[in-house]
JSON list of C-alpha atoms in Angstrom, two decimals:
[
{"chain": "A", "resi": 67, "resn": "MET", "atom": "CA", "xyz": [-2.90, 12.48, 4.70]},
{"chain": "A", "resi": 68, "resn": "ALA", "atom": "CA", "xyz": [-4.19, 10.94, 1.50]},
{"chain": "A", "resi": 69, "resn": "HIS", "atom": "CA", "xyz": [-3.97, 12.09, -2.09]},
{"chain": "A", "resi": 70, "resn": "GLY", "atom": "CA", "xyz": [-7.72, 12.52, -2.44]},
{"chain": "A", "resi": 71, "resn": "SER", "atom": "CA", "xyz": [-10.09, 11.62, -5.27]},
{"chain": "A", "resi": 72, "resn": "ARG", "atom": "CA", "xyz": [-13.35, 12.75, -6.81]},
{"chain": "A", "resi": 73, "resn": "ASP", "atom": "CA", "xyz": [-14.57, 9.18, -6.29]},
{"chain": "A", "resi": 74, "resn": "PRO", "atom": "CA", "xyz": [-16.41, 9.10, -2.95]},
{"chain": "A", "resi": 75, "resn": "ARG", "atom": "CA", "xyz": [-15.30, 5.51, -2.39]},
{"chain": "A", "resi": 76, "resn": "ALA", "atom": "CA", "xyz": [-11.75, 6.75, -1.87]},
{"chain": "A", "resi": 77, "resn": "ALA", "atom": "CA", "xyz": [-12.61, 9.11, 0.99]},
{"chain": "A", "resi": 78, "resn": "ALA", "atom": "CA", "xyz": [-14.77, 6.40, 2.56]},
{"chain": "A", "resi": 79, "resn": "THR", "atom": "CA", "xyz": [-11.85, 3.97, 2.42]},
{"chain": "A", "resi": 80, "resn": "VAL", "atom": "CA", "xyz": [-9.51, 6.48, 4.07]},
{"chain": "A", "resi": 81, "resn": "ALA", "atom": "CA", "xyz": [-12.12, 6.98, 6.80]},
{"chain": "A", "resi": 82, "resn": "GLU", "atom": "CA", "xyz": [-12.20, 3.21, 7.35]},
{"chain": "A", "resi": 83, "resn": "LEU", "atom": "CA", "xyz": [-8.43, 3.09, 7.59]},
{"chain": "A", "resi": 84, "resn": "ALA", "atom": "CA", "xyz": [-8.38, 6.00, 10.04]},
{"chain": "A", "resi": 85, "resn": "ALA", "atom": "CA", "xyz": [-10.96, 4.16, 12.17]},
{"chain": "A", "resi": 86, "resn": "ALA", "atom": "CA", "xyz": [-8.79, 1.02, 12.13]},
{"chain": "A", "resi": 87, "resn": "VAL", "atom": "CA", "xyz": [-5.76, 3.03, 13.26]},
{"chain": "A", "resi": 88, "resn": "ARG", "atom": "CA", "xyz": [-7.86, 4.69, 15.96]},
{"chain": "A", "resi": 89, "resn": "ALA", "atom": "CA", "xyz": [-9.00, 1.28, 17.21]},
{"chain": "A", "resi": 90, "resn": "LEU", "atom": "CA", "xyz": [-5.38, 0.18, 17.61]},
{"chain": "A", "resi": 91, "resn": "ARG", "atom": "CA", "xyz": [-4.37, 3.35, 19.47]},
{"chain": "A", "resi": 92, "resn": "PRO", "atom": "CA", "xyz": [-7.47, 4.90, 21.08]},
{"chain": "A", "resi": 93, "resn": "ASP", "atom": "CA", "xyz": [-5.19, 7.20, 23.08]},
{"chain": "A", "resi": 94, "resn": "VAL", "atom": "CA", "xyz": [-4.01, 8.97, 19.90]},
{"chain": "A", "resi": 95, "resn": "PRO", "atom": "CA", "xyz": [-6.35, 11.41, 18.11]},
{"chain": "A", "resi": 96, "resn": "VAL", "atom": "CA", "xyz": [-6.48, 10.40, 14.44]},
{"chain": "A", "resi": 97, "resn": "HIS", "atom": "CA", "xyz": [-7.65, 12.78, 11.71]},
{"chain": "A", "resi": 98, "resn": "ALA", "atom": "CA", "xyz": [-7.90, 12.25, 7.96]},
{"chain": "A", "resi": 99, "resn": "ALA", "atom": "CA", "xyz": [-6.98, 14.95, 5.44]},
{"chain": "A", "resi": 100, "resn": "PHE", "atom": "CA", "xyz": [-6.71, 15.10, 1.65]},
{"chain": "A", "resi": 101, "resn": "LEU", "atom": "CA", "xyz": [-4.29, 16.91, -0.61]},
{"chain": "A", "resi": 102, "resn": "ASP", "atom": "CA", "xyz": [-6.88, 17.38, -3.34]},
{"chain": "A", "resi": 103, "resn": "HIS", "atom": "CA", "xyz": [-10.44, 16.65, -4.50]},
{"chain": "A", "resi": 104, "resn": "ALA", "atom": "CA", "xyz": [-11.86, 15.96, -1.02]},
{"chain": "A", "resi": 105, "resn": "ALA", "atom": "CA", "xyz": [-12.27, 17.64, 2.34]},
{"chain": "A", "resi": 106, "resn": "PRO", "atom": "CA", "xyz": [-10.88, 18.41, 4.82]},
{"chain": "A", "resi": 107, "resn": "ALA", "atom": "CA", "xyz": [-7.65, 19.94, 3.53]},
{"chain": "A", "resi": 108, "resn": "PRO", "atom": "CA", "xyz": [-4.53, 19.32, 5.65]},
{"chain": "A", "resi": 109, "resn": "ASP", "atom": "CA", "xyz": [-4.11, 23.04, 6.37]},
{"chain": "A", "resi": 110, "resn": "ARG", "atom": "CA", "xyz": [-7.56, 23.10, 7.96]},
{"chain": "A", "resi": 111, "resn": "VAL", "atom": "CA", "xyz": [-6.93, 20.02, 10.08]},
{"chain": "A", "resi": 112, "resn": "LEU", "atom": "CA", "xyz": [-3.57, 21.33, 11.31]},
{"chain": "A", "resi": 113, "resn": "ALA", "atom": "CA", "xyz": [-5.11, 24.73, 12.07]},
{"chain": "A", "resi": 114, "resn": "GLY", "atom": "CA", "xyz": [-7.77, 23.00, 14.15]},
{"chain": "A", "resi": 115, "resn": "LEU", "atom": "CA", "xyz": [-5.18, 21.05, 16.08]},
{"chain": "A", "resi": 116, "resn": "ALA", "atom": "CA", "xyz": [-3.22, 24.22, 16.77]},
{"chain": "A", "resi": 117, "resn": "ALA", "atom": "CA", "xyz": [-6.37, 25.99, 17.93]},
{"chain": "A", "resi": 118, "resn": "ASP", "atom": "CA", "xyz": [-7.12, 23.11, 20.29]},
{"chain": "A", "resi": 119, "resn": "GLY", "atom": "CA", "xyz": [-3.68, 23.50, 21.88]},
{"chain": "A", "resi": 120, "resn": "ALA", "atom": "CA", "xyz": [-1.97, 20.43, 20.45]},
{"chain": "A", "resi": 121, "resn": "GLY", "atom": "CA", "xyz": [1.79, 20.52, 20.93]},
{"chain": "A", "resi": 122, "resn": "THR", "atom": "CA", "xyz": [2.81, 18.05, 18.23]},
{"chain": "A", "resi": 123, "resn": "ALA", "atom": "CA", "xyz": [1.20, 16.70, 15.08]},
{"chain": "A", "resi": 124, "resn": "VAL", "atom": "CA", "xyz": [2.50, 13.87, 12.92]},
{"chain": "A", "resi": 125, "resn": "VAL", "atom": "CA", "xyz": [1.55, 13.91, 9.26]},
{"chain": "A", "resi": 126, "resn": "ALA", "atom": "CA", "xyz": [1.46, 10.32, 8.01]},
{"chain": "A", "resi": 127, "resn": "PRO", "atom": "CA", "xyz": [1.32, 10.18, 4.19]},
{"chain": "A", "resi": 128, "resn": "LEU", "atom": "CA", "xyz": [-1.01, 7.46, 2.92]},
{"chain": "A", "resi": 129, "resn": "LEU", "atom": "CA", "xyz": [1.21, 6.98, -0.11]},
{"chain": "A", "resi": 130, "resn": "LEU", "atom": "CA", "xyz": [2.64, 3.68, -1.27]},
{"chain": "A", "resi": 131, "resn": "THR", "atom": "CA", "xyz": [5.79, 5.18, -2.80]},
{"chain": "A", "resi": 132, "resn": "ALA", "atom": "CA", "xyz": [7.78, 8.35, -2.37]},
{"chain": "A", "resi": 133, "resn": "ALA", "atom": "CA", "xyz": [7.08, 10.58, -5.39]},
{"chain": "A", "resi": 134, "resn": "TYR", "atom": "CA", "xyz": [5.88, 14.09, -6.20]},
{"chain": "A", "resi": 135, "resn": "HIS", "atom": "CA", "xyz": [3.25, 14.30, -3.47]},
{"chain": "A", "resi": 136, "resn": "SER", "atom": "CA", "xyz": [5.63, 13.24, -0.70]},
{"chain": "A", "resi": 137, "resn": "LYS", "atom": "CA", "xyz": [8.57, 15.24, -2.06]},
{"chain": "A", "resi": 138, "resn": "THR", "atom": "CA", "xyz": [6.77, 18.47, -3.01]},
{"chain": "A", "resi": 139, "resn": "ASP", "atom": "CA", "xyz": [3.12, 18.74, -1.94]},
{"chain": "A", "resi": 140, "resn": "ILE", "atom": "CA", "xyz": [3.47, 17.53, 1.63]},
{"chain": "A", "resi": 141, "resn": "PRO", "atom": "CA", "xyz": [6.60, 19.58, 2.43]},
{"chain": "A", "resi": 142, "resn": "GLY", "atom": "CA", "xyz": [4.66, 22.60, 1.15]},
{"chain": "A", "resi": 143, "resn": "VAL", "atom": "CA", "xyz": [1.80, 21.83, 3.52]},
{"chain": "A", "resi": 144, "resn": "LEU", "atom": "CA", "xyz": [4.21, 21.45, 6.42]},
{"chain": "A", "resi": 145, "resn": "ALA", "atom": "CA", "xyz": [6.00, 24.70, 5.62]},
{"chain": "A", "resi": 146, "resn": "ARG", "atom": "CA", "xyz": [2.71, 26.62, 5.59]},
{"chain": "A", "resi": 147, "resn": "ALA", "atom": "CA", "xyz": [1.63, 25.02, 8.86]},
{"chain": "A", "resi": 148, "resn": "ARG", "atom": "CA", "xyz": [4.89, 25.88, 10.58]},
{"chain": "A", "resi": 149, "resn": "ARG", "atom": "CA", "xyz": [4.66, 29.49, 9.48]},
{"chain": "A", "resi": 150, "resn": "ALA", "atom": "CA", "xyz": [1.02, 29.81, 10.51]},
{"chain": "A", "resi": 151, "resn": "HIS", "atom": "CA", "xyz": [1.27, 27.85, 13.77]},
{"chain": "A", "resi": 152, "resn": "PRO", "atom": "CA", "xyz": [4.79, 28.18, 15.19]},
{"chain": "A", "resi": 153, "resn": "ARG", "atom": "CA", "xyz": [3.77, 26.61, 18.50]},
{"chain": "A", "resi": 154, "resn": "LEU", "atom": "CA", "xyz": [2.64, 23.41, 16.80]},
{"chain": "A", "resi": 155, "resn": "ALA", "atom": "CA", "xyz": [5.54, 21.03, 16.19]},
{"chain": "A", "resi": 156, "resn": "VAL", "atom": "CA", "xyz": [4.71, 19.33, 12.90]},
{"chain": "A", "resi": 157, "resn": "ARG", "atom": "CA", "xyz": [6.55, 16.17, 11.97]},
{"chain": "A", "resi": 158, "resn": "THR", "atom": "CA", "xyz": [6.20, 14.07, 8.86]},
{"chain": "A", "resi": 159, "resn": "ALA", "atom": "CA", "xyz": [6.32, 10.29, 8.71]},
{"chain": "A", "resi": 160, "resn": "ALA", "atom": "CA", "xyz": [7.78, 8.25, 5.89]},
{"chain": "A", "resi": 161, "resn": "THR", "atom": "CA", "xyz": [5.55, 6.98, 3.10]},
{"chain": "A", "resi": 162, "resn": "LEU", "atom": "CA", "xyz": [3.99, 3.58, 3.66]},
{"chain": "A", "resi": 163, "resn": "GLY", "atom": "CA", "xyz": [6.07, 1.73, 1.13]},
{"chain": "A", "resi": 164, "resn": "PRO", "atom": "CA", "xyz": [8.11, -0.18, 0.65]},
{"chain": "A", "resi": 165, "resn": "ASP", "atom": "CA", "xyz": [7.45, -2.45, 3.62]},
{"chain": "A", "resi": 166, "resn": "ALA", "atom": "CA", "xyz": [6.85, -6.14, 4.32]},
{"chain": "A", "resi": 167, "resn": "LEU", "atom": "CA", "xyz": [3.47, -5.25, 5.82]},
{"chain": "A", "resi": 168, "resn": "LEU", "atom": "CA", "xyz": [2.34, -3.98, 2.42]},
{"chain": "A", "resi": 169, "resn": "VAL", "atom": "CA", "xyz": [3.29, -7.31, 0.86]},
{"chain": "A", "resi": 170, "resn": "ALA", "atom": "CA", "xyz": [1.32, -9.08, 3.59]},
{"chain": "A", "resi": 171, "resn": "ALA", "atom": "CA", "xyz": [-1.68, -6.86, 2.79]},
{"chain": "A", "resi": 172, "resn": "LEU", "atom": "CA", "xyz": [-1.33, -7.65, -0.92]},
{"chain": "A", "resi": 173, "resn": "GLU", "atom": "CA", "xyz": [-1.34, -11.36, -0.12]},
{"chain": "A", "resi": 174, "resn": "ARG", "atom": "CA", "xyz": [-4.40, -10.90, 2.10]},
{"chain": "A", "resi": 175, "resn": "ARG", "atom": "CA", "xyz": [-6.30, -9.27, -0.77]},
{"chain": "A", "resi": 176, "resn": "LEU", "atom": "CA", "xyz": [-5.15, -11.93, -3.25]},
{"chain": "A", "resi": 177, "resn": "ALA", "atom": "CA", "xyz": [-6.38, -14.63, -0.86]},
{"chain": "A", "resi": 178, "resn": "GLU", "atom": "CA", "xyz": [-9.76, -12.89, -0.82]},
{"chain": "A", "resi": 179, "resn": "ALA", "atom": "CA", "xyz": [-9.74, -13.24, -4.61]},
{"chain": "A", "resi": 180, "resn": "GLY", "atom": "CA", "xyz": [-8.98, -16.97, -4.32]},
{"chain": "A", "resi": 181, "resn": "VAL", "atom": "CA", "xyz": [-5.22, -16.85, -4.89]},
{"chain": "A", "resi": 182, "resn": "ALA", "atom": "CA", "xyz": [-2.96, -18.58, -2.37]},
{"chain": "A", "resi": 183, "resn": "ALA", "atom": "CA", "xyz": [0.24, -16.72, -1.57]},
{"chain": "A", "resi": 184, "resn": "GLY", "atom": "CA", "xyz": [3.26, -18.11, -3.36]},
{"chain": "A", "resi": 185, "resn": "ASP", "atom": "CA", "xyz": [1.34, -20.58, -5.52]},
{"chain": "A", "resi": 186, "resn": "PRO", "atom": "CA", "xyz": [4.02, -22.00, -7.87]},
{"chain": "A", "resi": 187, "resn": "ASP", "atom": "CA", "xyz": [1.49, -22.35, -10.69]},
{"chain": "A", "resi": 188, "resn": "THR", "atom": "CA", "xyz": [0.52, -18.67, -10.49]},
{"chain": "A", "resi": 189, "resn": "ALA", "atom": "CA", "xyz": [2.32, -15.70, -11.96]},
{"chain": "A", "resi": 190, "resn": "VAL", "atom": "CA", "xyz": [1.40, -12.39, -10.35]},
{"chain": "A", "resi": 191, "resn": "VAL", "atom": "CA", "xyz": [1.34, -8.89, -11.81]},
{"chain": "A", "resi": 192, "resn": "LEU", "atom": "CA", "xyz": [1.90, -6.13, -9.27]},
{"chain": "A", "resi": 193, "resn": "VAL", "atom": "CA", "xyz": [0.03, -3.12, -10.67]},
{"chain": "A", "resi": 194, "resn": "ALA", "atom": "CA", "xyz": [0.67, 0.38, -9.33]},
{"chain": "A", "resi": 195, "resn": "ALA", "atom": "CA", "xyz": [-0.58, 3.74, -10.51]},
{"chain": "A", "resi": 196, "resn": "GLY", "atom": "CA", "xyz": [2.70, 4.75, -12.15]},
{"chain": "A", "resi": 197, "resn": "SER", "atom": "CA", "xyz": [4.57, 7.99, -11.64]},
{"chain": "A", "resi": 198, "resn": "SER", "atom": "CA", "xyz": [6.62, 10.61, -13.43]},
{"chain": "A", "resi": 199, "resn": "ASP", "atom": "CA", "xyz": [9.23, 9.99, -10.71]},
{"chain": "A", "resi": 200, "resn": "PRO", "atom": "CA", "xyz": [11.57, 7.18, -11.83]},
{"chain": "A", "resi": 201, "resn": "ALA", "atom": "CA", "xyz": [12.47, 6.35, -8.23]},
{"chain": "A", "resi": 202, "resn": "ALA", "atom": "CA", "xyz": [8.84, 5.61, -7.39]},
{"chain": "A", "resi": 203, "resn": "ASN", "atom": "CA", "xyz": [8.51, 3.25, -10.35]},
{"chain": "A", "resi": 204, "resn": "ALA", "atom": "CA", "xyz": [11.80, 1.60, -9.47]},
{"chain": "A", "resi": 205, "resn": "CYS", "atom": "CA", "xyz": [10.45, 0.97, -5.98]},
{"chain": "A", "resi": 206, "resn": "VAL", "atom": "CA", "xyz": [7.46, -0.91, -7.44]},
{"chain": "A", "resi": 207, "resn": "ARG", "atom": "CA", "xyz": [9.79, -2.97, -9.63]},
{"chain": "A", "resi": 208, "resn": "ASP", "atom": "CA", "xyz": [11.91, -3.81, -6.59]},
{"chain": "A", "resi": 209, "resn": "VAL", "atom": "CA", "xyz": [8.84, -4.98, -4.66]},
{"chain": "A", "resi": 210, "resn": "ALA", "atom": "CA", "xyz": [7.81, -7.26, -7.53]},
{"chain": "A", "resi": 211, "resn": "ARG", "atom": "CA", "xyz": [11.35, -8.63, -7.87]},
{"chain": "A", "resi": 212, "resn": "ALA", "atom": "CA", "xyz": [11.57, -9.43, -4.17]},
{"chain": "A", "resi": 213, "resn": "TRP", "atom": "CA", "xyz": [8.09, -10.96, -4.19]},
{"chain": "A", "resi": 214, "resn": "ARG", "atom": "CA", "xyz": [9.21, -13.72, -6.57]},
{"chain": "A", "resi": 215, "resn": "ALA", "atom": "CA", "xyz": [11.03, -15.32, -3.66]},
{"chain": "A", "resi": 216, "resn": "ARG", "atom": "CA", "xyz": [7.68, -16.17, -2.07]},
{"chain": "A", "resi": 217, "resn": "GLY", "atom": "CA", "xyz": [7.34, -19.04, -4.54]},
{"chain": "A", "resi": 218, "resn": "TRP", "atom": "CA", "xyz": [5.29, -17.56, -7.39]},
{"chain": "A", "resi": 219, "resn": "ARG", "atom": "CA", "xyz": [5.97, -18.80, -10.90]},
{"chain": "A", "resi": 220, "resn": "ASP", "atom": "CA", "xyz": [6.88, -15.17, -11.56]},
{"chain": "A", "resi": 221, "resn": "ALA", "atom": "CA", "xyz": [6.14, -11.70, -10.21]},
{"chain": "A", "resi": 222, "resn": "VAL", "atom": "CA", "xyz": [6.33, -8.71, -12.53]},
{"chain": "A", "resi": 223, "resn": "PRO", "atom": "CA", "xyz": [5.45, -5.01, -12.24]},
{"chain": "A", "resi": 224, "resn": "ALA", "atom": "CA", "xyz": [2.94, -3.07, -14.33]},
{"chain": "A", "resi": 225, "resn": "PHE", "atom": "CA", "xyz": [1.58, 0.44, -14.24]},
{"chain": "A", "resi": 226, "resn": "ALA", "atom": "CA", "xyz": [-1.79, 2.04, -14.88]},
{"chain": "A", "resi": 227, "resn": "SER", "atom": "CA", "xyz": [-0.26, 5.24, -16.25]},
{"chain": "A", "resi": 228, "resn": "ALA", "atom": "CA", "xyz": [2.95, 7.18, -16.95]},
{"chain": "A", "resi": 229, "resn": "VAL", "atom": "CA", "xyz": [5.17, 4.19, -17.73]},
{"chain": "A", "resi": 230, "resn": "THR", "atom": "CA", "xyz": [4.96, 0.70, -19.17]},
{"chain": "A", "resi": 231, "resn": "PRO", "atom": "CA", "xyz": [4.19, -2.12, -19.16]},
{"chain": "A", "resi": 232, "resn": "ARG", "atom": "CA", "xyz": [0.45, -1.77, -18.79]},
{"chain": "A", "resi": 233, "resn": "PRO", "atom": "CA", "xyz": [-1.28, -4.56, -16.85]},
{"chain": "A", "resi": 234, "resn": "ALA", "atom": "CA", "xyz": [-2.94, -6.09, -19.95]},
{"chain": "A", "resi": 235, "resn": "ALA", "atom": "CA", "xyz": [0.44, -6.36, -21.67]},
{"chain": "A", "resi": 236, "resn": "ALA", "atom": "CA", "xyz": [2.01, -7.92, -18.56]},
{"chain": "A", "resi": 237, "resn": "VAL", "atom": "CA", "xyz": [-0.80, -10.48, -18.32]},
{"chain": "A", "resi": 238, "resn": "ALA", "atom": "CA", "xyz": [-0.44, -11.36, -22.02]},
{"chain": "A", "resi": 239, "resn": "ALA", "atom": "CA", "xyz": [3.34, -11.73, -21.69]},
{"chain": "A", "resi": 240, "resn": "LEU", "atom": "CA", "xyz": [3.02, -14.10, -18.75]},
{"chain": "A", "resi": 241, "resn": "ARG", "atom": "CA", "xyz": [0.47, -16.17, -20.63]},
{"chain": "A", "resi": 242, "resn": "ALA", "atom": "CA", "xyz": [2.80, -16.31, -23.64]},
{"chain": "A", "resi": 243, "resn": "ALA", "atom": "CA", "xyz": [5.60, -17.47, -21.33]},
{"chain": "A", "resi": 244, "resn": "GLY", "atom": "CA", "xyz": [3.47, -20.45, -20.27]},
{"chain": "A", "resi": 245, "resn": "ALA", "atom": "CA", "xyz": [1.94, -19.34, -16.97]},
{"chain": "A", "resi": 246, "resn": "ARG", "atom": "CA", "xyz": [-1.06, -21.56, -16.20]},
{"chain": "A", "resi": 247, "resn": "ARG", "atom": "CA", "xyz": [-2.62, -18.96, -13.94]},
{"chain": "A", "resi": 248, "resn": "VAL", "atom": "CA", "xyz": [-2.14, -15.19, -13.81]},
{"chain": "A", "resi": 249, "resn": "ALA", "atom": "CA", "xyz": [-3.28, -13.03, -10.91]},
{"chain": "A", "resi": 250, "resn": "VAL", "atom": "CA", "xyz": [-3.19, -9.26, -10.73]},
{"chain": "A", "resi": 251, "resn": "ALA", "atom": "CA", "xyz": [-2.38, -7.64, -7.38]},
{"chain": "A", "resi": 252, "resn": "SER", "atom": "CA", "xyz": [-3.86, -4.16, -7.06]},
{"chain": "A", "resi": 253, "resn": "TYR", "atom": "CA", "xyz": [-1.23, -1.94, -5.46]},
{"chain": "A", "resi": 254, "resn": "PHE", "atom": "CA", "xyz": [-3.71, 0.85, -4.74]},
{"chain": "A", "resi": 255, "resn": "LEU", "atom": "CA", "xyz": [-4.79, 2.27, -1.42]},
{"chain": "A", "resi": 256, "resn": "ALA", "atom": "CA", "xyz": [-8.39, 3.01, -2.40]},
{"chain": "A", "resi": 257, "resn": "PRO", "atom": "CA", "xyz": [-10.88, 2.35, -5.19]},
{"chain": "A", "resi": 258, "resn": "GLY", "atom": "CA", "xyz": [-11.14, 4.81, -8.04]},
{"chain": "A", "resi": 259, "resn": "HIS", "atom": "CA", "xyz": [-10.53, 5.31, -11.74]},
{"chain": "A", "resi": 260, "resn": "PHE", "atom": "CA", "xyz": [-7.18, 3.51, -11.93]},
{"chain": "A", "resi": 261, "resn": "ALA", "atom": "CA", "xyz": [-8.27, 0.52, -9.87]},
{"chain": "A", "resi": 262, "resn": "ASP", "atom": "CA", "xyz": [-11.45, 0.10, -11.92]},
{"chain": "A", "resi": 263, "resn": "LYS", "atom": "CA", "xyz": [-9.51, 0.43, -15.18]},
{"chain": "A", "resi": 264, "resn": "VAL", "atom": "CA", "xyz": [-6.89, -2.10, -14.11]},
{"chain": "A", "resi": 265, "resn": "ARG", "atom": "CA", "xyz": [-9.55, -4.64, -13.12]},
{"chain": "A", "resi": 266, "resn": "ALA", "atom": "CA", "xyz": [-11.44, -4.34, -16.39]},
{"chain": "A", "resi": 267, "resn": "GLU", "atom": "CA", "xyz": [-8.38, -4.39, -18.65]},
{"chain": "A", "resi": 268, "resn": "SER", "atom": "CA", "xyz": [-6.68, -7.23, -16.75]},
{"chain": "A", "resi": 269, "resn": "LEU", "atom": "CA", "xyz": [-9.72, -9.49, -16.88]},
{"chain": "A", "resi": 270, "resn": "ALA", "atom": "CA", "xyz": [-10.21, -8.69, -20.56]},
{"chain": "A", "resi": 271, "resn": "ALA", "atom": "CA", "xyz": [-6.57, -9.67, -21.17]},
{"chain": "A", "resi": 272, "resn": "GLY", "atom": "CA", "xyz": [-7.13, -13.07, -19.56]},
{"chain": "A", "resi": 273, "resn": "ALA", "atom": "CA", "xyz": [-6.18, -12.62, -15.91]},
{"chain": "A", "resi": 274, "resn": "ASP", "atom": "CA", "xyz": [-7.70, -15.31, -13.69]},
{"chain": "A", "resi": 275, "resn": "ALA", "atom": "CA", "xyz": [-8.12, -13.00, -10.71]},
{"chain": "A", "resi": 276, "resn": "VAL", "atom": "CA", "xyz": [-7.70, -9.36, -9.73]},
{"chain": "A", "resi": 277, "resn": "SER", "atom": "CA", "xyz": [-7.37, -8.54, -6.06]},
{"chain": "A", "resi": 278, "resn": "PRO", "atom": "CA", "xyz": [-9.31, -5.77, -4.32]},
{"chain": "A", "resi": 279, "resn": "VAL", "atom": "CA", "xyz": [-7.47, -2.58, -3.36]},
{"chain": "A", "resi": 280, "resn": "LEU", "atom": "CA", "xyz": [-5.53, -2.59, -0.09]},
{"chain": "A", "resi": 281, "resn": "GLY", "atom": "CA", "xyz": [-8.08, -0.41, 1.70]},
{"chain": "A", "resi": 282, "resn": "ALA", "atom": "CA", "xyz": [-8.33, -0.68, 5.46]},
{"chain": "A", "resi": 283, "resn": "ALA", "atom": "CA", "xyz": [-6.37, -3.93, 5.68]},
{"chain": "A", "resi": 284, "resn": "PRO", "atom": "CA", "xyz": [-5.14, -4.62, 9.23]},
{"chain": "A", "resi": 285, "resn": "GLU", "atom": "CA", "xyz": [-1.57, -4.57, 7.97]},
{"chain": "A", "resi": 286, "resn": "LEU", "atom": "CA", "xyz": [-2.02, -1.01, 6.69]},
{"chain": "A", "resi": 287, "resn": "ALA", "atom": "CA", "xyz": [-3.38, 0.20, 10.01]},
{"chain": "A", "resi": 288, "resn": "GLU", "atom": "CA", "xyz": [-0.37, -1.38, 11.74]},
{"chain": "A", "resi": 289, "resn": "LEU", "atom": "CA", "xyz": [1.97, 0.21, 9.21]},
{"chain": "A", "resi": 290, "resn": "VAL", "atom": "CA", "xyz": [0.51, 3.69, 9.71]},
{"chain": "A", "resi": 291, "resn": "LEU", "atom": "CA", "xyz": [1.19, 3.38, 13.43]},
{"chain": "A", "resi": 292, "resn": "THR", "atom": "CA", "xyz": [4.71, 2.14, 12.74]},
{"chain": "A", "resi": 293, "resn": "ARG", "atom": "CA", "xyz": [5.40, 5.22, 10.63]},
{"chain": "A", "resi": 294, "resn": "TYR", "atom": "CA", "xyz": [3.83, 7.42, 13.33]},
{"chain": "A", "resi": 295, "resn": "THR", "atom": "CA", "xyz": [6.04, 6.04, 16.08]},
{"chain": "A", "resi": 296, "resn": "GLU", "atom": "CA", "xyz": [9.12, 6.25, 13.84]},
{"chain": "A", "resi": 297, "resn": "ALA", "atom": "CA", "xyz": [8.38, 9.93, 13.24]},
{"chain": "A", "resi": 298, "resn": "LEU", "atom": "CA", "xyz": [8.23, 10.51, 16.98]},
{"chain": "A", "resi": 299, "resn": "GLY", "atom": "CA", "xyz": [11.48, 8.65, 17.51]},
{"chain": "A", "resi": 300, "resn": "VAL", "atom": "CA", "xyz": [9.86, 5.96, 19.63]},
{"chain": "A", "resi": 301, "resn": "PRO", "atom": "CA", "xyz": [11.96, 2.77, 19.90]},
{"chain": "A", "resi": 302, "resn": "ALA", "atom": "CA", "xyz": [10.41, -0.31, 18.25]},
{"chain": "A", "resi": 303, "resn": "SER", "atom": "CA", "xyz": [10.34, -2.10, 21.63]},
{"chain": "A", "resi": 304, "resn": "ALA", "atom": "CA", "xyz": [8.05, 0.60, 23.02]},
{"chain": "A", "resi": 305, "resn": "GLN", "atom": "CA", "xyz": [5.62, 0.85, 20.09]},
{"chain": "A", "resi": 306, "resn": "ALA", "atom": "CA", "xyz": [3.17, -1.66, 21.52]},
{"chain": "A", "resi": 307, "resn": "GLY", "atom": "CA", "xyz": [2.68, 0.58, 24.54]}
]
């Protein structure tokens, strides 16, 4: 279940990720749904599963942090589904982040932009969308703080909206602090307004590279399945099966 966007690239990216998950577990039916701006809606998908006689459905939020959508919107969807389809056991998985697999996906995308992971001459700006939920923003800051241990000159957070610093300001601050190279890591699932804005503003501020969005990275497909099996209570040793 993704947030959804008016940008058709976002839905296409979610479809690619769903296909990657499906390829890893062809025995598990995988459906994409969107909370807003795109079809199908989660209520419709869950109704279809109930009509087909499914006994259990796992809703896996394609969200990088736990914020309003995971704390309010998705529980609302689940409550409606349970009332409408009492024979369908609906479970919800945890949000994707934080997780080491997301960091691996970020490093994959930076490598595609020509930035080696942990380059001591490079400072990296981890840019997320930003949220009105302080806990979600704190999670992004924690990821950036932990990422410094990989060997970067520095790793700092920035946000496209809601809170500061903005990515351009973070890039400028790192330059002023003497960083020879500054890379921006796009902490976005799919392309869209924020990702485009971050790329343009970061490059204008002097960033040497801006990574692509996470998209259908193999690490994300693996992480979705990890969250799925966790929601079902499957032991880690049995997940490969």
